[in-house]
Short mmCIF file of N, CA and C in Angstrom, two decimals:
data_model
loop_
_atom_site.label_atom_id
_atom_site.label_comp_id
_atom_site.label_asym_id
_atom_site.label_seq_id
_atom_site.Cartn_x
_atom_site.Cartn_y
_atom_site.Cartn_z
N MET A 1 -231.06 63.92 -134.79
CA MET A 1 -232.40 63.40 -134.88
C MET A 1 -233.24 64.40 -135.66
N PHE A 2 -233.92 63.92 -136.66
CA PHE A 2 -234.85 64.74 -137.44
C PHE A 2 -236.24 64.16 -137.24
N CYS A 3 -237.22 65.04 -137.07
CA CYS A 3 -238.57 64.54 -136.86
C CYS A 3 -239.58 65.54 -137.43
N SER A 4 -240.79 65.05 -137.59
CA SER A 4 -241.87 65.88 -138.07
C SER A 4 -243.14 65.44 -137.34
N VAL A 5 -243.93 66.39 -136.88
CA VAL A 5 -245.15 66.09 -136.16
C VAL A 5 -246.30 66.72 -136.92
N ARG A 6 -247.37 65.96 -137.09
CA ARG A 6 -248.56 66.49 -137.76
C ARG A 6 -249.74 66.32 -136.81
N GLU A 7 -250.47 67.40 -136.63
CA GLU A 7 -251.67 67.37 -135.79
C GLU A 7 -252.88 67.19 -136.69
N TYR A 8 -253.67 66.18 -136.42
CA TYR A 8 -254.90 65.92 -137.18
C TYR A 8 -256.04 66.70 -136.54
N ARG A 9 -256.68 67.56 -137.32
CA ARG A 9 -257.75 68.40 -136.80
C ARG A 9 -259.13 67.94 -137.23
N GLY A 10 -259.20 66.85 -138.01
CA GLY A 10 -260.49 66.30 -138.42
C GLY A 10 -261.15 67.03 -139.56
N ARG A 11 -260.40 67.83 -140.28
CA ARG A 11 -260.97 68.56 -141.42
C ARG A 11 -261.14 67.63 -142.61
N LYS A 12 -262.14 67.89 -143.42
CA LYS A 12 -262.41 67.07 -144.59
C LYS A 12 -261.22 67.11 -145.55
N GLY A 13 -260.76 65.93 -145.96
CA GLY A 13 -259.65 65.84 -146.89
C GLY A 13 -258.27 65.97 -146.26
N GLU A 14 -258.22 66.25 -144.96
CA GLU A 14 -256.94 66.42 -144.27
C GLU A 14 -256.32 65.04 -144.00
N PRO A 15 -255.04 64.88 -144.31
CA PRO A 15 -254.41 63.59 -144.00
C PRO A 15 -254.30 63.38 -142.50
N LYS A 16 -254.47 62.13 -142.08
CA LYS A 16 -254.42 61.82 -140.64
C LYS A 16 -253.00 61.63 -140.14
N GLY A 17 -252.08 61.39 -141.03
CA GLY A 17 -250.70 61.16 -140.61
C GLY A 17 -249.73 61.65 -141.65
N ILE A 18 -248.49 61.31 -141.44
CA ILE A 18 -247.43 61.70 -142.37
C ILE A 18 -247.49 60.77 -143.56
N GLY A 19 -247.48 61.35 -144.74
CA GLY A 19 -247.56 60.57 -145.97
C GLY A 19 -246.20 60.35 -146.61
N GLN A 20 -246.22 59.66 -147.72
CA GLN A 20 -244.99 59.32 -148.44
C GLN A 20 -244.24 60.57 -148.87
N ARG A 21 -244.95 61.58 -149.35
CA ARG A 21 -244.29 62.84 -149.76
C ARG A 21 -243.66 63.55 -148.57
N ASP A 22 -244.37 63.56 -147.46
CA ASP A 22 -243.83 64.20 -146.25
C ASP A 22 -242.54 63.52 -145.82
N LEU A 23 -242.54 62.20 -145.84
CA LEU A 23 -241.35 61.44 -145.45
C LEU A 23 -240.20 61.70 -146.43
N ARG A 24 -240.51 61.69 -147.71
CA ARG A 24 -239.50 61.98 -148.72
C ARG A 24 -238.90 63.36 -148.51
N ASP A 25 -239.75 64.36 -148.29
CA ASP A 25 -239.27 65.73 -148.08
C ASP A 25 -238.43 65.85 -146.81
N LEU A 26 -238.82 65.13 -145.75
CA LEU A 26 -238.04 65.13 -144.51
C LEU A 26 -236.65 64.55 -144.76
N LEU A 27 -236.58 63.46 -145.52
CA LEU A 27 -235.28 62.85 -145.83
C LEU A 27 -234.40 63.79 -146.66
N VAL A 28 -235.00 64.46 -147.62
CA VAL A 28 -234.23 65.40 -148.45
C VAL A 28 -233.72 66.56 -147.60
N ARG A 29 -234.57 67.10 -146.73
CA ARG A 29 -234.14 68.21 -145.85
C ARG A 29 -233.01 67.75 -144.92
N ALA A 30 -233.13 66.54 -144.39
CA ALA A 30 -232.07 66.02 -143.51
C ALA A 30 -230.77 65.87 -144.28
N HIS A 31 -230.86 65.36 -145.50
CA HIS A 31 -229.66 65.19 -146.33
C HIS A 31 -228.99 66.54 -146.61
N ILE A 32 -229.78 67.53 -146.93
CA ILE A 32 -229.23 68.87 -147.22
C ILE A 32 -228.60 69.44 -145.95
N GLN A 33 -229.28 69.32 -144.83
CA GLN A 33 -228.76 69.89 -143.59
C GLN A 33 -227.49 69.17 -143.13
N LEU A 34 -227.47 67.85 -143.24
CA LEU A 34 -226.31 67.09 -142.81
C LEU A 34 -225.16 67.18 -143.81
N GLY A 35 -225.50 67.33 -145.08
CA GLY A 35 -224.47 67.44 -146.11
C GLY A 35 -223.71 66.14 -146.35
N GLY A 36 -224.35 65.03 -146.07
CA GLY A 36 -223.68 63.74 -146.26
C GLY A 36 -224.68 62.62 -146.36
N PRO A 37 -224.17 61.39 -146.43
CA PRO A 37 -225.06 60.24 -146.58
C PRO A 37 -225.90 59.99 -145.32
N ILE A 38 -227.03 59.33 -145.51
CA ILE A 38 -227.94 58.99 -144.42
C ILE A 38 -228.13 57.48 -144.41
N VAL A 39 -228.06 56.92 -143.21
CA VAL A 39 -228.35 55.50 -143.01
C VAL A 39 -229.56 55.41 -142.09
N LEU A 40 -230.61 54.72 -142.56
CA LEU A 40 -231.84 54.59 -141.78
C LEU A 40 -232.07 53.14 -141.40
N VAL A 41 -232.59 52.94 -140.21
CA VAL A 41 -233.06 51.64 -139.77
C VAL A 41 -234.57 51.77 -139.66
N TRP A 42 -235.27 51.04 -140.54
CA TRP A 42 -236.72 51.18 -140.62
C TRP A 42 -237.44 49.96 -140.13
N ASP A 43 -238.59 50.21 -139.51
CA ASP A 43 -239.49 49.12 -139.18
C ASP A 43 -240.36 48.85 -140.41
N ASN A 44 -241.37 48.04 -140.26
CA ASN A 44 -242.19 47.65 -141.40
C ASN A 44 -243.48 48.44 -141.52
N LEU A 45 -243.41 49.70 -141.15
CA LEU A 45 -244.54 50.59 -141.33
C LEU A 45 -244.90 50.64 -142.82
N ARG A 46 -246.16 50.63 -143.13
CA ARG A 46 -246.60 50.54 -144.53
C ARG A 46 -245.97 51.62 -145.41
N ILE A 47 -245.86 52.84 -144.90
CA ILE A 47 -245.31 53.94 -145.68
C ILE A 47 -243.86 53.66 -146.10
N HIS A 48 -243.14 52.87 -145.32
CA HIS A 48 -241.76 52.53 -145.65
C HIS A 48 -241.68 51.52 -146.78
N LEU A 49 -242.76 50.81 -147.05
CA LEU A 49 -242.73 49.70 -148.00
C LEU A 49 -243.42 49.98 -149.32
N VAL A 50 -244.11 51.10 -149.46
CA VAL A 50 -244.87 51.38 -150.68
C VAL A 50 -243.92 51.62 -151.86
N GLU A 51 -244.41 51.34 -153.04
CA GLU A 51 -243.58 51.42 -154.25
C GLU A 51 -242.97 52.81 -154.49
N PRO A 52 -243.73 53.91 -154.34
CA PRO A 52 -243.09 55.22 -154.55
C PRO A 52 -241.89 55.45 -153.62
N MET A 53 -241.98 54.96 -152.38
CA MET A 53 -240.86 55.13 -151.45
C MET A 53 -239.69 54.24 -151.87
N ARG A 54 -239.98 53.04 -152.32
CA ARG A 54 -238.91 52.15 -152.80
C ARG A 54 -238.18 52.77 -154.00
N ARG A 55 -238.94 53.40 -154.89
CA ARG A 55 -238.33 54.07 -156.05
C ARG A 55 -237.46 55.24 -155.59
N PHE A 56 -237.97 56.02 -154.64
CA PHE A 56 -237.21 57.14 -154.11
C PHE A 56 -235.88 56.66 -153.53
N ILE A 57 -235.93 55.59 -152.75
CA ILE A 57 -234.72 55.03 -152.14
C ILE A 57 -233.75 54.58 -153.22
N ALA A 58 -234.25 53.88 -154.23
CA ALA A 58 -233.40 53.40 -155.32
C ALA A 58 -232.78 54.57 -156.08
N ASP A 59 -233.56 55.62 -156.30
CA ASP A 59 -233.07 56.79 -157.05
C ASP A 59 -232.02 57.58 -156.27
N HIS A 60 -231.97 57.40 -154.96
CA HIS A 60 -231.04 58.17 -154.13
C HIS A 60 -230.08 57.26 -153.36
N ALA A 61 -229.78 56.13 -153.94
CA ALA A 61 -228.89 55.15 -153.29
C ALA A 61 -227.48 55.70 -153.07
N ASP A 62 -227.14 56.79 -153.76
CA ASP A 62 -225.80 57.38 -153.56
C ASP A 62 -225.66 58.04 -152.19
N TRP A 63 -226.78 58.44 -151.56
CA TRP A 63 -226.69 59.06 -150.24
C TRP A 63 -227.66 58.47 -149.21
N LEU A 64 -228.49 57.53 -149.63
CA LEU A 64 -229.51 56.97 -148.74
C LEU A 64 -229.39 55.46 -148.66
N THR A 65 -229.13 54.95 -147.47
CA THR A 65 -229.02 53.51 -147.24
C THR A 65 -230.07 53.11 -146.20
N ILE A 66 -230.82 52.06 -146.49
CA ILE A 66 -231.89 51.61 -145.62
C ILE A 66 -231.61 50.20 -145.12
N PHE A 67 -231.76 49.99 -143.83
CA PHE A 67 -231.74 48.65 -143.25
C PHE A 67 -233.13 48.39 -142.69
N GLN A 68 -233.76 47.32 -143.14
CA GLN A 68 -235.12 46.97 -142.73
C GLN A 68 -235.08 46.05 -141.52
N LEU A 69 -235.81 46.42 -140.48
CA LEU A 69 -235.91 45.56 -139.30
C LEU A 69 -236.82 44.37 -139.60
N PRO A 70 -236.63 43.28 -138.88
CA PRO A 70 -237.56 42.15 -139.03
C PRO A 70 -238.96 42.57 -138.58
N SER A 71 -239.97 41.83 -139.01
CA SER A 71 -241.34 42.12 -138.60
C SER A 71 -241.46 42.08 -137.09
N TYR A 72 -242.22 43.00 -136.57
CA TYR A 72 -242.47 43.17 -135.15
C TYR A 72 -241.24 42.89 -134.29
N SER A 73 -240.38 43.88 -134.25
CA SER A 73 -239.17 43.78 -133.43
C SER A 73 -238.93 45.10 -132.69
N PRO A 74 -239.85 45.47 -131.78
CA PRO A 74 -239.70 46.75 -131.08
C PRO A 74 -238.42 46.83 -130.26
N ASP A 75 -237.90 45.68 -129.83
CA ASP A 75 -236.66 45.69 -129.04
C ASP A 75 -235.46 46.13 -129.87
N LEU A 76 -235.56 46.06 -131.21
CA LEU A 76 -234.47 46.48 -132.09
C LEU A 76 -234.66 47.89 -132.63
N ASN A 77 -235.79 48.51 -132.32
CA ASN A 77 -236.13 49.80 -132.90
C ASN A 77 -235.81 50.94 -131.92
N PRO A 78 -234.79 51.76 -132.22
CA PRO A 78 -234.43 52.85 -131.31
C PRO A 78 -235.55 53.88 -131.13
N GLN A 79 -236.47 53.93 -132.07
CA GLN A 79 -237.60 54.85 -131.98
C GLN A 79 -238.46 54.55 -130.75
N GLU A 80 -238.52 53.29 -130.36
CA GLU A 80 -239.30 52.92 -129.17
C GLU A 80 -238.74 53.62 -127.93
N GLY A 81 -237.42 53.70 -127.83
CA GLY A 81 -236.80 54.40 -126.71
C GLY A 81 -237.09 55.88 -126.72
N ILE A 82 -237.08 56.47 -127.93
CA ILE A 82 -237.39 57.90 -128.07
C ILE A 82 -238.81 58.18 -127.58
N TRP A 83 -239.77 57.37 -128.06
CA TRP A 83 -241.16 57.59 -127.65
C TRP A 83 -241.36 57.35 -126.16
N SER A 84 -240.60 56.43 -125.59
CA SER A 84 -240.66 56.22 -124.15
C SER A 84 -240.21 57.48 -123.41
N LEU A 85 -239.15 58.11 -123.90
CA LEU A 85 -238.67 59.35 -123.29
C LEU A 85 -239.69 60.48 -123.45
N VAL A 86 -240.34 60.54 -124.61
CA VAL A 86 -241.36 61.57 -124.84
C VAL A 86 -242.51 61.38 -123.85
N LYS A 87 -242.99 60.14 -123.75
CA LYS A 87 -244.12 59.86 -122.85
C LYS A 87 -243.76 60.18 -121.40
N ARG A 88 -242.56 59.81 -121.01
CA ARG A 88 -242.11 60.08 -119.65
C ARG A 88 -241.98 61.59 -119.42
N GLY A 89 -241.57 62.31 -120.47
CA GLY A 89 -241.35 63.75 -120.35
C GLY A 89 -242.62 64.57 -120.25
N ILE A 90 -243.70 64.09 -120.84
CA ILE A 90 -244.94 64.87 -120.76
C ILE A 90 -245.83 64.36 -119.63
N GLY A 91 -245.46 63.22 -119.05
CA GLY A 91 -246.11 62.71 -117.84
C GLY A 91 -247.61 62.68 -117.88
N ASN A 92 -248.20 63.28 -116.88
CA ASN A 92 -249.66 63.28 -116.73
C ASN A 92 -250.27 64.59 -117.24
N LEU A 93 -249.86 65.01 -118.41
CA LEU A 93 -250.36 66.25 -118.98
C LEU A 93 -251.88 66.18 -119.14
N ALA A 94 -252.56 67.13 -118.57
CA ALA A 94 -254.01 67.25 -118.73
C ALA A 94 -254.24 68.38 -119.74
N ALA A 95 -254.26 68.02 -121.01
CA ALA A 95 -254.32 69.02 -122.07
C ALA A 95 -255.73 69.57 -122.25
N ALA A 96 -255.80 70.85 -122.53
CA ALA A 96 -257.07 71.51 -122.77
C ALA A 96 -257.55 71.27 -124.20
N ASP A 97 -256.61 71.01 -125.10
CA ASP A 97 -256.96 70.77 -126.50
C ASP A 97 -255.83 69.98 -127.17
N PRO A 98 -256.10 69.41 -128.35
CA PRO A 98 -255.06 68.62 -129.05
C PRO A 98 -253.81 69.44 -129.37
N GLY A 99 -253.97 70.72 -129.60
CA GLY A 99 -252.82 71.57 -129.89
C GLY A 99 -251.83 71.61 -128.74
N GLN A 100 -252.32 71.55 -127.52
CA GLN A 100 -251.44 71.56 -126.36
C GLN A 100 -250.63 70.27 -126.30
N ILE A 101 -251.23 69.15 -126.68
CA ILE A 101 -250.50 67.88 -126.73
C ILE A 101 -249.43 67.95 -127.81
N THR A 102 -249.80 68.47 -128.98
CA THR A 102 -248.84 68.60 -130.08
C THR A 102 -247.65 69.44 -129.65
N ARG A 103 -247.90 70.57 -129.02
CA ARG A 103 -246.81 71.45 -128.57
C ARG A 103 -245.92 70.76 -127.54
N ALA A 104 -246.53 70.01 -126.63
CA ALA A 104 -245.75 69.31 -125.60
C ALA A 104 -244.88 68.23 -126.23
N VAL A 105 -245.42 67.50 -127.20
CA VAL A 105 -244.63 66.45 -127.88
C VAL A 105 -243.48 67.08 -128.66
N LYS A 106 -243.76 68.14 -129.40
CA LYS A 106 -242.70 68.83 -130.16
C LYS A 106 -241.61 69.35 -129.23
N ARG A 107 -242.02 69.96 -128.12
CA ARG A 107 -241.05 70.50 -127.17
C ARG A 107 -240.17 69.38 -126.61
N ARG A 108 -240.78 68.26 -126.26
CA ARG A 108 -240.01 67.14 -125.70
C ARG A 108 -239.08 66.55 -126.74
N LEU A 109 -239.54 66.42 -127.99
CA LEU A 109 -238.67 65.91 -129.06
C LEU A 109 -237.48 66.85 -129.27
N GLU A 110 -237.71 68.15 -129.22
CA GLU A 110 -236.61 69.11 -129.36
C GLU A 110 -235.61 68.98 -128.22
N GLN A 111 -236.11 68.77 -127.01
CA GLN A 111 -235.21 68.59 -125.87
C GLN A 111 -234.34 67.35 -126.05
N ILE A 112 -234.95 66.28 -126.50
CA ILE A 112 -234.21 65.03 -126.73
C ILE A 112 -233.20 65.21 -127.86
N GLN A 113 -233.60 65.94 -128.89
CA GLN A 113 -232.75 66.15 -130.06
C GLN A 113 -231.39 66.73 -129.68
N TYR A 114 -231.37 67.57 -128.67
CA TYR A 114 -230.13 68.22 -128.28
C TYR A 114 -229.44 67.53 -127.10
N ARG A 115 -229.82 66.30 -126.84
CA ARG A 115 -229.18 65.50 -125.79
C ARG A 115 -228.61 64.23 -126.42
N PRO A 116 -227.40 64.31 -126.99
CA PRO A 116 -226.83 63.15 -127.66
C PRO A 116 -226.70 61.93 -126.74
N ASP A 117 -226.55 62.16 -125.43
CA ASP A 117 -226.46 61.03 -124.51
C ASP A 117 -227.76 60.22 -124.49
N LEU A 118 -228.90 60.91 -124.58
CA LEU A 118 -230.18 60.20 -124.62
C LEU A 118 -230.34 59.43 -125.92
N LEU A 119 -229.98 60.08 -127.03
CA LEU A 119 -230.07 59.41 -128.34
C LEU A 119 -229.15 58.20 -128.39
N ASP A 120 -227.92 58.36 -127.89
CA ASP A 120 -226.98 57.24 -127.85
C ASP A 120 -227.52 56.10 -127.01
N GLY A 121 -228.18 56.44 -125.90
CA GLY A 121 -228.76 55.42 -125.04
C GLY A 121 -229.86 54.64 -125.73
N CYS A 122 -230.68 55.34 -126.53
CA CYS A 122 -231.74 54.65 -127.27
C CYS A 122 -231.15 53.72 -128.33
N LEU A 123 -230.07 54.15 -128.97
CA LEU A 123 -229.40 53.28 -129.94
C LEU A 123 -228.73 52.10 -129.25
N ALA A 124 -228.03 52.36 -128.16
CA ALA A 124 -227.34 51.30 -127.44
C ALA A 124 -228.33 50.29 -126.87
N GLY A 125 -229.51 50.76 -126.48
CA GLY A 125 -230.52 49.88 -125.91
C GLY A 125 -231.00 48.80 -126.85
N THR A 126 -230.80 49.00 -128.15
CA THR A 126 -231.22 48.00 -129.13
C THR A 126 -230.24 46.85 -129.22
N GLY A 127 -228.99 47.09 -128.79
CA GLY A 127 -227.95 46.07 -128.91
C GLY A 127 -227.39 45.98 -130.31
N LEU A 128 -227.81 46.87 -131.22
CA LEU A 128 -227.33 46.85 -132.60
C LEU A 128 -226.04 47.62 -132.77
N ILE A 129 -225.73 48.53 -131.84
CA ILE A 129 -224.56 49.37 -131.94
C ILE A 129 -223.50 48.84 -130.97
N THR A 130 -222.32 48.65 -131.48
CA THR A 130 -221.20 48.24 -130.62
C THR A 130 -220.02 49.16 -130.91
N ASP A 131 -219.21 49.40 -129.92
CA ASP A 131 -218.00 50.21 -130.10
C ASP A 131 -216.96 49.39 -130.83
N GLY A 132 -216.26 50.07 -131.75
CA GLY A 132 -215.16 49.41 -132.44
C GLY A 132 -215.58 48.90 -133.70
#
């Protein structure tokens, strides 16, 4: 599991979320670290559908394969299971500042990252993965 978290601090000109370049860079880093092809299952988030991202995917079709989920299909999206685990893991955190929330989310994502049984469960929960 590869992930990136961005904390929005409300500064002028600061992006509120992960942009197309951030996503592209994350995919390239994952490819380098894994040393092999990547298969992604994407929802219909706008950043996944913009033209620069489509060009990037086409330019890297030798190692990047994308499967697009149908519109609004959270039951097919393994990411929903991951976020459920994150929310359950941080419970009733009473954070003193946004940075504390960011650190708690990052810590929980790292814990999940090293638990292949949890990741497998999130994939299996979609019904898209079958043995054999």
